[in-house]
PDB file of C-alpha atoms in Angstrom:
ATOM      1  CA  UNK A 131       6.370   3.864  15.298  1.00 49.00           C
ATOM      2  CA  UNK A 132       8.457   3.429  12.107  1.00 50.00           C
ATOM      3  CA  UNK A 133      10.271   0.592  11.672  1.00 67.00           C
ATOM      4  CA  UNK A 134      13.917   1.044   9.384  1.00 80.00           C
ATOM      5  CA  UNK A 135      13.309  -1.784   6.683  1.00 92.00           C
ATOM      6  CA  UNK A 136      13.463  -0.217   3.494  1.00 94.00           C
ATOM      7  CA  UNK A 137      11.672  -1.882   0.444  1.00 96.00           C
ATOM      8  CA  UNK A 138      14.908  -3.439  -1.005  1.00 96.00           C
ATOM      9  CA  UNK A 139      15.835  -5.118   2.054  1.00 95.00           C
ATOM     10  CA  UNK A 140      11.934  -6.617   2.377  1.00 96.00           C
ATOM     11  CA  UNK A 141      12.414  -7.223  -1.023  1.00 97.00           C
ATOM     12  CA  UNK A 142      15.143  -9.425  -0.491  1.00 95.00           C
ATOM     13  CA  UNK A 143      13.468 -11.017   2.233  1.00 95.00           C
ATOM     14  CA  UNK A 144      10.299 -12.199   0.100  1.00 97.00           C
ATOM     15  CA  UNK A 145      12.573 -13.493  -2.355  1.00 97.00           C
ATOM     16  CA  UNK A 146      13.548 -16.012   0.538  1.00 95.00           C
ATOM     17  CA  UNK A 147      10.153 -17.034   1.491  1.00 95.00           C
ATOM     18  CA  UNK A 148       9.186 -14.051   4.485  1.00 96.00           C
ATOM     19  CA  UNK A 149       5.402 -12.777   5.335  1.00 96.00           C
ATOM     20  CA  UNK A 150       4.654  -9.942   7.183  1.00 95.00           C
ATOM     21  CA  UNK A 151       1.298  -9.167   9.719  1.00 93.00           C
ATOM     22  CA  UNK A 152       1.881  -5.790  11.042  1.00 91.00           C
ATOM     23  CA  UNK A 153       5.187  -5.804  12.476  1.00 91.00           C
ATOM     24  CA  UNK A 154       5.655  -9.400  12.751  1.00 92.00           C
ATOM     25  CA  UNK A 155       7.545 -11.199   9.771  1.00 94.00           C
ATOM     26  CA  UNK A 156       7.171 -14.966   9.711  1.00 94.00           C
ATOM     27  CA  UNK A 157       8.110 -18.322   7.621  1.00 93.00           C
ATOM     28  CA  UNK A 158       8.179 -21.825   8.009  1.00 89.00           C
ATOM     29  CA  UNK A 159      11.119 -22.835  10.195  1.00 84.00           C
ATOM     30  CA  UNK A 160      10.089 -26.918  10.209  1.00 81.00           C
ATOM     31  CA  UNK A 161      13.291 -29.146   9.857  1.00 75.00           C
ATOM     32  CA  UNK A 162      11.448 -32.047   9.256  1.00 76.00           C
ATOM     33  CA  UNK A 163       8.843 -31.333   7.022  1.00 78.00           C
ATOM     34  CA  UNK A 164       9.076 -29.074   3.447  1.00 79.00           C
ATOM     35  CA  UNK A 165       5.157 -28.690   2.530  1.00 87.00           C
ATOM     36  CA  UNK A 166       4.699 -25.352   2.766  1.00 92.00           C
ATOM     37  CA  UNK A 167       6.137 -23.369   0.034  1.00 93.00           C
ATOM     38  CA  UNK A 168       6.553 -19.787  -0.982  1.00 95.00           C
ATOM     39  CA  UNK A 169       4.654 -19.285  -4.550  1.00 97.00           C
ATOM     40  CA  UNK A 170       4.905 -16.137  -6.366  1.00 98.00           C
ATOM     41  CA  UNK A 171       3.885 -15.094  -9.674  1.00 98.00           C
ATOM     42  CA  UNK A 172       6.051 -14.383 -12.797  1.00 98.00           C
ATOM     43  CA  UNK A 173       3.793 -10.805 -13.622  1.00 98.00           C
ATOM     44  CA  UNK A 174       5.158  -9.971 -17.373  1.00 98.00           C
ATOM     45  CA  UNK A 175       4.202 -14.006 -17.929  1.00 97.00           C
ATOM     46  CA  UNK A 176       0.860 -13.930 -16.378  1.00 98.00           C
ATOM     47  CA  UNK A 177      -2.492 -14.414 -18.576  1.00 96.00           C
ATOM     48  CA  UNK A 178      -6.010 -14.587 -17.123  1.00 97.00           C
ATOM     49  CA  UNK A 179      -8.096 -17.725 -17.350  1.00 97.00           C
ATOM     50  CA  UNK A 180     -11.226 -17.521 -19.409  1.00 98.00           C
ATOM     51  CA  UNK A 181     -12.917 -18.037 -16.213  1.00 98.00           C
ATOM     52  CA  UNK A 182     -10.932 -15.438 -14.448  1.00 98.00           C
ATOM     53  CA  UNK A 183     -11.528 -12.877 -17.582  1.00 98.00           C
ATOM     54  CA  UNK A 184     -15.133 -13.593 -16.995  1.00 98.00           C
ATOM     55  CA  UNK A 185     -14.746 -12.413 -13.260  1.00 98.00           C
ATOM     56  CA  UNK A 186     -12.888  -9.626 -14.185  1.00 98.00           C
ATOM     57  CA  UNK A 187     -15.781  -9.017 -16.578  1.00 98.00           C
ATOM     58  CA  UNK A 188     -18.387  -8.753 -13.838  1.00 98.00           C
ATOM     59  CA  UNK A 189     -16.505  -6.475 -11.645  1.00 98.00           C
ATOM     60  CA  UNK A 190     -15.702  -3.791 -14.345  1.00 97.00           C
ATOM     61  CA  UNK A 191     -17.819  -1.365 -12.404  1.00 98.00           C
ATOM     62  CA  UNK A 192     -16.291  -1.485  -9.166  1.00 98.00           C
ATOM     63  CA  UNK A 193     -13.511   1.388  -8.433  1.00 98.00           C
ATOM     64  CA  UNK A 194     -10.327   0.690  -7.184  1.00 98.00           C
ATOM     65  CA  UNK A 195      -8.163   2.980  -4.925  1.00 98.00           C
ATOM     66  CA  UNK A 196      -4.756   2.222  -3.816  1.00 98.00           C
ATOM     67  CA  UNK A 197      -3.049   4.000  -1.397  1.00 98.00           C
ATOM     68  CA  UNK A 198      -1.304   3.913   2.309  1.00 96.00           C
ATOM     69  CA  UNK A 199      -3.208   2.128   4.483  1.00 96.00           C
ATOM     70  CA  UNK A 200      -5.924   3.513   6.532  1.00 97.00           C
ATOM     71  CA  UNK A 201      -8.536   3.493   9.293  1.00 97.00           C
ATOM     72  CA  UNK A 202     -12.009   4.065   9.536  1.00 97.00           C
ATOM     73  CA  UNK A 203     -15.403   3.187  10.471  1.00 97.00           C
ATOM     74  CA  UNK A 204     -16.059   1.370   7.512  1.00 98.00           C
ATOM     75  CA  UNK A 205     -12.904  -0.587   7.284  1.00 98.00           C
ATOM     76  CA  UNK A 206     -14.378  -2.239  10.721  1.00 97.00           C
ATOM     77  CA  UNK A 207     -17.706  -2.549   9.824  1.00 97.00           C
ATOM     78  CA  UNK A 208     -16.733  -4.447   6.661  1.00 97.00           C
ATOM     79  CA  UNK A 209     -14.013  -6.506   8.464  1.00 96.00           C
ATOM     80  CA  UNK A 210     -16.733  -8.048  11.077  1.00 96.00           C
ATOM     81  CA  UNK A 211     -19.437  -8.396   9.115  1.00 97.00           C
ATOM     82  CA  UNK A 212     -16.927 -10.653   6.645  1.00 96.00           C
ATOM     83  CA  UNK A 213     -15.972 -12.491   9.456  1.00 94.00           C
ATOM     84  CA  UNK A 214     -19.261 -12.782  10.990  1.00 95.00           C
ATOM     85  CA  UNK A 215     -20.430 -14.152   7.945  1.00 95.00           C
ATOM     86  CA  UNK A 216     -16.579 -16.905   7.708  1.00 93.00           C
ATOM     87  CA  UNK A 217     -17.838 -17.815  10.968  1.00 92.00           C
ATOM     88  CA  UNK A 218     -21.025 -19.027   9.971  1.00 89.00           C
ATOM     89  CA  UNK A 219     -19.792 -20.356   6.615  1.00 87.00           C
ATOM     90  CA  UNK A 220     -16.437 -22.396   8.030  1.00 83.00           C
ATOM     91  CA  UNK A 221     -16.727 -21.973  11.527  1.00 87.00           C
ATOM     92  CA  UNK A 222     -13.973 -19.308  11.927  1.00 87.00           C
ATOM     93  CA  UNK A 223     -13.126 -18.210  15.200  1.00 86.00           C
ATOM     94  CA  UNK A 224     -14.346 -14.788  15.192  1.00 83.00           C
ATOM     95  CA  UNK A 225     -14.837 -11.851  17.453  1.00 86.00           C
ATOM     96  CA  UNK A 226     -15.266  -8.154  16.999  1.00 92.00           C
ATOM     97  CA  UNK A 227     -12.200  -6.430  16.386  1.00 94.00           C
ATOM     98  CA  UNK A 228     -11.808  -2.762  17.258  1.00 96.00           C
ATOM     99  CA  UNK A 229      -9.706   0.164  16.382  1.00 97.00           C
ATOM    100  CA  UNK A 230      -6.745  -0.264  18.445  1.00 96.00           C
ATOM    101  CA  UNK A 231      -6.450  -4.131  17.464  1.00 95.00           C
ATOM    102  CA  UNK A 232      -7.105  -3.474  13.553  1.00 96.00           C
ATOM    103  CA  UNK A 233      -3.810  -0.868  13.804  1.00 95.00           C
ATOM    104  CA  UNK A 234      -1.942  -3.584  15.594  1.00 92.00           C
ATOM    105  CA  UNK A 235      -2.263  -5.924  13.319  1.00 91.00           C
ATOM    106  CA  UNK A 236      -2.716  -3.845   9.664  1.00 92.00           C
ATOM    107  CA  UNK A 237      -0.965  -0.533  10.299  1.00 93.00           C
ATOM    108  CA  UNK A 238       1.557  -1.196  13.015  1.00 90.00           C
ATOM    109  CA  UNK A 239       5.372  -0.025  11.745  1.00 88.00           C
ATOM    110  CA  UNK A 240       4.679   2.376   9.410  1.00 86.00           C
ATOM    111  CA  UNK A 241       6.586   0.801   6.615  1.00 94.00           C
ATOM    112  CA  UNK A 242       6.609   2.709   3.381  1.00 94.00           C
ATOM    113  CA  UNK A 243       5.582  -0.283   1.072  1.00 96.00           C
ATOM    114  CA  UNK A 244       2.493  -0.966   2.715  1.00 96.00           C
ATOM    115  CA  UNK A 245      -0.611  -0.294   0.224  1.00 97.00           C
ATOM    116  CA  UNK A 246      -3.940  -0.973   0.722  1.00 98.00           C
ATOM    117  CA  UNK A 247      -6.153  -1.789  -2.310  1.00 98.00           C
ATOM    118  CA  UNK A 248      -9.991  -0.467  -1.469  1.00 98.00           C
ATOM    119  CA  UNK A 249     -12.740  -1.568  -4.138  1.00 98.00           C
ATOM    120  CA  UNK A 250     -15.885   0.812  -4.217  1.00 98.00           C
ATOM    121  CA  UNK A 251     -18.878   0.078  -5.755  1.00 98.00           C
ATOM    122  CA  UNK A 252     -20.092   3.660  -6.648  1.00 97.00           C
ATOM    123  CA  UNK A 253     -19.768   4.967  -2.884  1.00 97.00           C
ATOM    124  CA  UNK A 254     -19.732   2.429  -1.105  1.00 97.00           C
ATOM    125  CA  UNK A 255     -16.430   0.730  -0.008  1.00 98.00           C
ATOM    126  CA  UNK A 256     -17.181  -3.241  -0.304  1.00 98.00           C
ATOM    127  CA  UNK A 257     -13.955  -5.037  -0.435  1.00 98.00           C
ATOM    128  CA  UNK A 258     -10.287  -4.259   1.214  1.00 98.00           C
ATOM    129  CA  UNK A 259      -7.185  -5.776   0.535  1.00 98.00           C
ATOM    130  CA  UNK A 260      -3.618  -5.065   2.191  1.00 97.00           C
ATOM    131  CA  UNK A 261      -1.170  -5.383  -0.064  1.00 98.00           C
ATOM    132  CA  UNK A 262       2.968  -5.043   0.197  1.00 98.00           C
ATOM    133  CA  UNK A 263       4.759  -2.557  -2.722  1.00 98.00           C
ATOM    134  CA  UNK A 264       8.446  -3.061  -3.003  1.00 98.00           C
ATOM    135  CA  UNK A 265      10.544  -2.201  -5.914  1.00 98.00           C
ATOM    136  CA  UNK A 266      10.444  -5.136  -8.074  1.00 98.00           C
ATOM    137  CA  UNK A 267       7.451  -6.832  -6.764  1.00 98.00           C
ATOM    138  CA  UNK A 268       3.717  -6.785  -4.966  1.00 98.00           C
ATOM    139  CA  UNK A 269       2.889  -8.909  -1.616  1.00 98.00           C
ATOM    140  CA  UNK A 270      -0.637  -9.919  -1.149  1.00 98.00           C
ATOM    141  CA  UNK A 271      -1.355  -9.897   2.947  1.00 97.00           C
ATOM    142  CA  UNK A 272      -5.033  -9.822   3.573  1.00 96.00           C
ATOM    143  CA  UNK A 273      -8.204  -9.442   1.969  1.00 97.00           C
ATOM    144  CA  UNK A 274     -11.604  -9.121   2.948  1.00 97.00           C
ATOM    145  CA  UNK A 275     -14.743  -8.147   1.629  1.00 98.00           C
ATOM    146  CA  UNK A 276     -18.703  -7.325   2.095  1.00 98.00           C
ATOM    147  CA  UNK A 277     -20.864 -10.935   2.340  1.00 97.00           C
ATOM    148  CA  UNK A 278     -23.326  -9.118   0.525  1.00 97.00           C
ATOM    149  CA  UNK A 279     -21.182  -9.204  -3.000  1.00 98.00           C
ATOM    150  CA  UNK A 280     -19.840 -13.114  -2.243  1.00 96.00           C
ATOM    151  CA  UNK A 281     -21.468 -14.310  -5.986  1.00 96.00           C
ATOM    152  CA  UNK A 282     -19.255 -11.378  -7.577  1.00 97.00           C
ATOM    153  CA  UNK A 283     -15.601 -13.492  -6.537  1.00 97.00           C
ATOM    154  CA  UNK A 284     -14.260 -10.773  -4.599  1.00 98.00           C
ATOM    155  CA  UNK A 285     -11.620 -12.638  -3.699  1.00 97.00           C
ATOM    156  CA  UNK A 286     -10.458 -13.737  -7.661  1.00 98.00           C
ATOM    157  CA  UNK A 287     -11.191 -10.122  -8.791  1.00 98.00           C
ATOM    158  CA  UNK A 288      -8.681  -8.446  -6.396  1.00 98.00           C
ATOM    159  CA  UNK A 289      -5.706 -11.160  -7.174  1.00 98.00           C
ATOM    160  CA  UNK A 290      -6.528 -10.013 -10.865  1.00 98.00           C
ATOM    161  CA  UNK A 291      -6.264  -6.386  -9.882  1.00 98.00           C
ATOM    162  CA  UNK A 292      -2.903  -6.705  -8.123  1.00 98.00           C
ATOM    163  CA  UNK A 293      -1.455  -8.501 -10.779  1.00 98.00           C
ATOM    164  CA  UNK A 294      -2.560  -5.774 -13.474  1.00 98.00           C
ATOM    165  CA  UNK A 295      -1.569  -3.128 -10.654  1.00 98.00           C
ATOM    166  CA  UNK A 296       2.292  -4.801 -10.793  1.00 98.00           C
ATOM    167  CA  UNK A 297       2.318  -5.153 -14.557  1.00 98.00           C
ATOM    168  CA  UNK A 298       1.021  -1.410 -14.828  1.00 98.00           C
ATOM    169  CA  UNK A 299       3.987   0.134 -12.412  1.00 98.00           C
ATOM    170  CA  UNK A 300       6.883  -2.303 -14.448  1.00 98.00           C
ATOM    171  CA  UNK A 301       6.741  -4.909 -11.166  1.00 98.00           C
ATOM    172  CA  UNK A 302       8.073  -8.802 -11.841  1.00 98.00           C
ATOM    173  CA  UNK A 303       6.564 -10.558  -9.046  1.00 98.00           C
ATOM    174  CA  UNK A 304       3.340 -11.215  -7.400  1.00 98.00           C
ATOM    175  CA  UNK A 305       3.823 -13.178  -4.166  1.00 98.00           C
ATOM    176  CA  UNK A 306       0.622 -14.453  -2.875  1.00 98.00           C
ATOM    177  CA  UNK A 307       2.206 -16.200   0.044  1.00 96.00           C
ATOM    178  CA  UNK A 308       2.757 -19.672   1.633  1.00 96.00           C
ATOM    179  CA  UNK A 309       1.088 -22.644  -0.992  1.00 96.00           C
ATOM    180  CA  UNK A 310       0.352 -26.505   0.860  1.00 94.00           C
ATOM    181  CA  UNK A 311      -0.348 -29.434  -2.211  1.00 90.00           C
ATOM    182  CA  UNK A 312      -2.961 -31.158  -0.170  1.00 90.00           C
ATOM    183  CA  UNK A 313      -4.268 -28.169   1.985  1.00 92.00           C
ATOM    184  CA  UNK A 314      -7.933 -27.159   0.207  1.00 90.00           C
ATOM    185  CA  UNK A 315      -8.251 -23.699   1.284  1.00 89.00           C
ATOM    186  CA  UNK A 316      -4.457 -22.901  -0.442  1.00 93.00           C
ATOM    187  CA  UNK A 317      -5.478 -24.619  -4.097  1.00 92.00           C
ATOM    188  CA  UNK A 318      -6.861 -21.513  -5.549  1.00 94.00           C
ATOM    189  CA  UNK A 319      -3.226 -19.995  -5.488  1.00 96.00           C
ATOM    190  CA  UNK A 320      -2.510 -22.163  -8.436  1.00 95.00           C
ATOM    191  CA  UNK A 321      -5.134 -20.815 -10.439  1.00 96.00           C
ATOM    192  CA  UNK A 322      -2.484 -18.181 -11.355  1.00 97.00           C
ATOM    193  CA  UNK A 323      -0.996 -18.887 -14.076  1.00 96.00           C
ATOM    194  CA  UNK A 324       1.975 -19.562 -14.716  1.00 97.00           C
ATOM    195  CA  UNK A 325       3.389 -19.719 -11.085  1.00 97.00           C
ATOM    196  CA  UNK A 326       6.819 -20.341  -9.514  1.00 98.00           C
ATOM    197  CA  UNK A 327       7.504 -22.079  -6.377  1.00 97.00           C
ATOM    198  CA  UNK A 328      10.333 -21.525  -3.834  1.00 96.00           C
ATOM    199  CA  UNK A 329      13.260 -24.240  -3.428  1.00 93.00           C
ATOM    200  CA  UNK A 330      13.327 -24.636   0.244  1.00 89.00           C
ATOM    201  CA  UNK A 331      14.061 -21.327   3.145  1.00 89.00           C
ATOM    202  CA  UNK A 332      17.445 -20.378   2.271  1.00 90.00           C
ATOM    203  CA  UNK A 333      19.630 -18.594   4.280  1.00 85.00           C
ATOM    204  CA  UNK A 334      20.832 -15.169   3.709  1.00 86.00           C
ATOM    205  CA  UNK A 335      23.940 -16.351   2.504  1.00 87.00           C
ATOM    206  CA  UNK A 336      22.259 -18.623   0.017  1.00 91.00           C
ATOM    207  CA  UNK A 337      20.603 -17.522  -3.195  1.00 94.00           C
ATOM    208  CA  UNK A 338      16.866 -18.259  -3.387  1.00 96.00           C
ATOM    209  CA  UNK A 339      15.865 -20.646  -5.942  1.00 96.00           C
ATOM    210  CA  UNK A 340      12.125 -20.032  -7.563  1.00 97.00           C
ATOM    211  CA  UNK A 341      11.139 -22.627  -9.928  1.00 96.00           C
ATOM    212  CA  UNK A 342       8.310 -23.506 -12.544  1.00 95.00           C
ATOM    213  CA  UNK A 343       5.075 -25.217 -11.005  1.00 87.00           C
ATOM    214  CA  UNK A 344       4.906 -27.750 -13.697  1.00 69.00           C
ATOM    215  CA  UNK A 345       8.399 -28.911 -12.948  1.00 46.00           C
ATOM    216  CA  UNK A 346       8.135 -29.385  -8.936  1.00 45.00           C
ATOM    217  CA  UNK A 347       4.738 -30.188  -8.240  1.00 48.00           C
TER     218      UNK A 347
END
């Protein structure tokens, strides 16, 4: 199935604080409480830490594909033995997932934006991450990777590569999705340098307002 949202109009609805799993799109909708905020990054702005230039450094061998999302063997074996290993680690919830739930939730709709990023190390496909293309910006959705390579940063390295992969193709935005000041898991979203973060959930009638980190937090 093919759902009719071009990229403009998702566009304009990242700009405004949406996510997207599959064919679900999502944001906070909590009158009472405003800590979760959208936080995107400015991409012509951005600069790499020396730590993060030092990650970069260590994965200069792996290859990097991008391209329409796929399915295969080896996108599920990575996917449980990741969270196999998240289980063990922080206690995920975890269960094998199969085929027909992995489309569901990755591939579902079709939409022509949808890109996934897949890292090789010579042949060997170690890291996956799904990854939203619109005109103007890049959307990062999911990301997962072998246990095996955990001491490489995985997880810093591919931020790093979508960011260069935006400023390579002329993009202005990376959105890297919903940020929470005192929630632990969220603080490495900051590490991004320099960030924006979005005024409120504003209607469609309202202009979204993205401002400077240092000024709001």
């Amino acid at each position: 199935v093919i759902l009719a949202l071009s990229p403009d109009e998702y566009e304009a609805m990242l700009a405004r604080g949406w996510r997207r799993m599959g064919i679900h799109f999502f944001r906070p909708a909590c009158p009472a409480c405003t800590q979760c905020r959208g936080l995107r990054v400015p991409v012509p702005q951005f600069s790499p830490s020396k730590s993060q230039r030092r990650i970069q450094k260590l994965n200069q061998s792996l290859r990097l594909v991008v391209q329409p999302p796929t399915l295969t063997g080896e996108h599920l074996r990575l996917w449980n033995a990741y969270h196999q290993f998240m289980h063990g680690h922080r206690n995920w919830p975890h269960k094998p997932i199969d085929a027909a739930e992995y489309h569901e939730s990755f591939l579902s709709g079709a939409f022509s934006f949808s890109r996934e990023f897949l890292y090789y190390d010579a042949q060997k496909l170690v890291a996956v991450g799904l990854v939203d293309q619109t005109p103007n910006s890049l959307s990062s959705i999911y990301f997962y990777h072998d246990p095996a390579y955990r001491d490489r940063a995985l997880g810093v390295h591919s931020l790093l590569a979508e960011i260069q992969h935006a400023r390579e193709n002329s993009l202005q935005h990376a959105y890297l999705g919903f940020w929470v000041k005192d929630c632990p898991s969220m603080n490495y979203k900051t590490q991004y340098r320099p960030h924006e973060l979005l005024d409120g959930f504003p209607a469609e009638d309202h202009p979204p307002v993205w401002s400077p980190a240092e000024s709001n937090q």
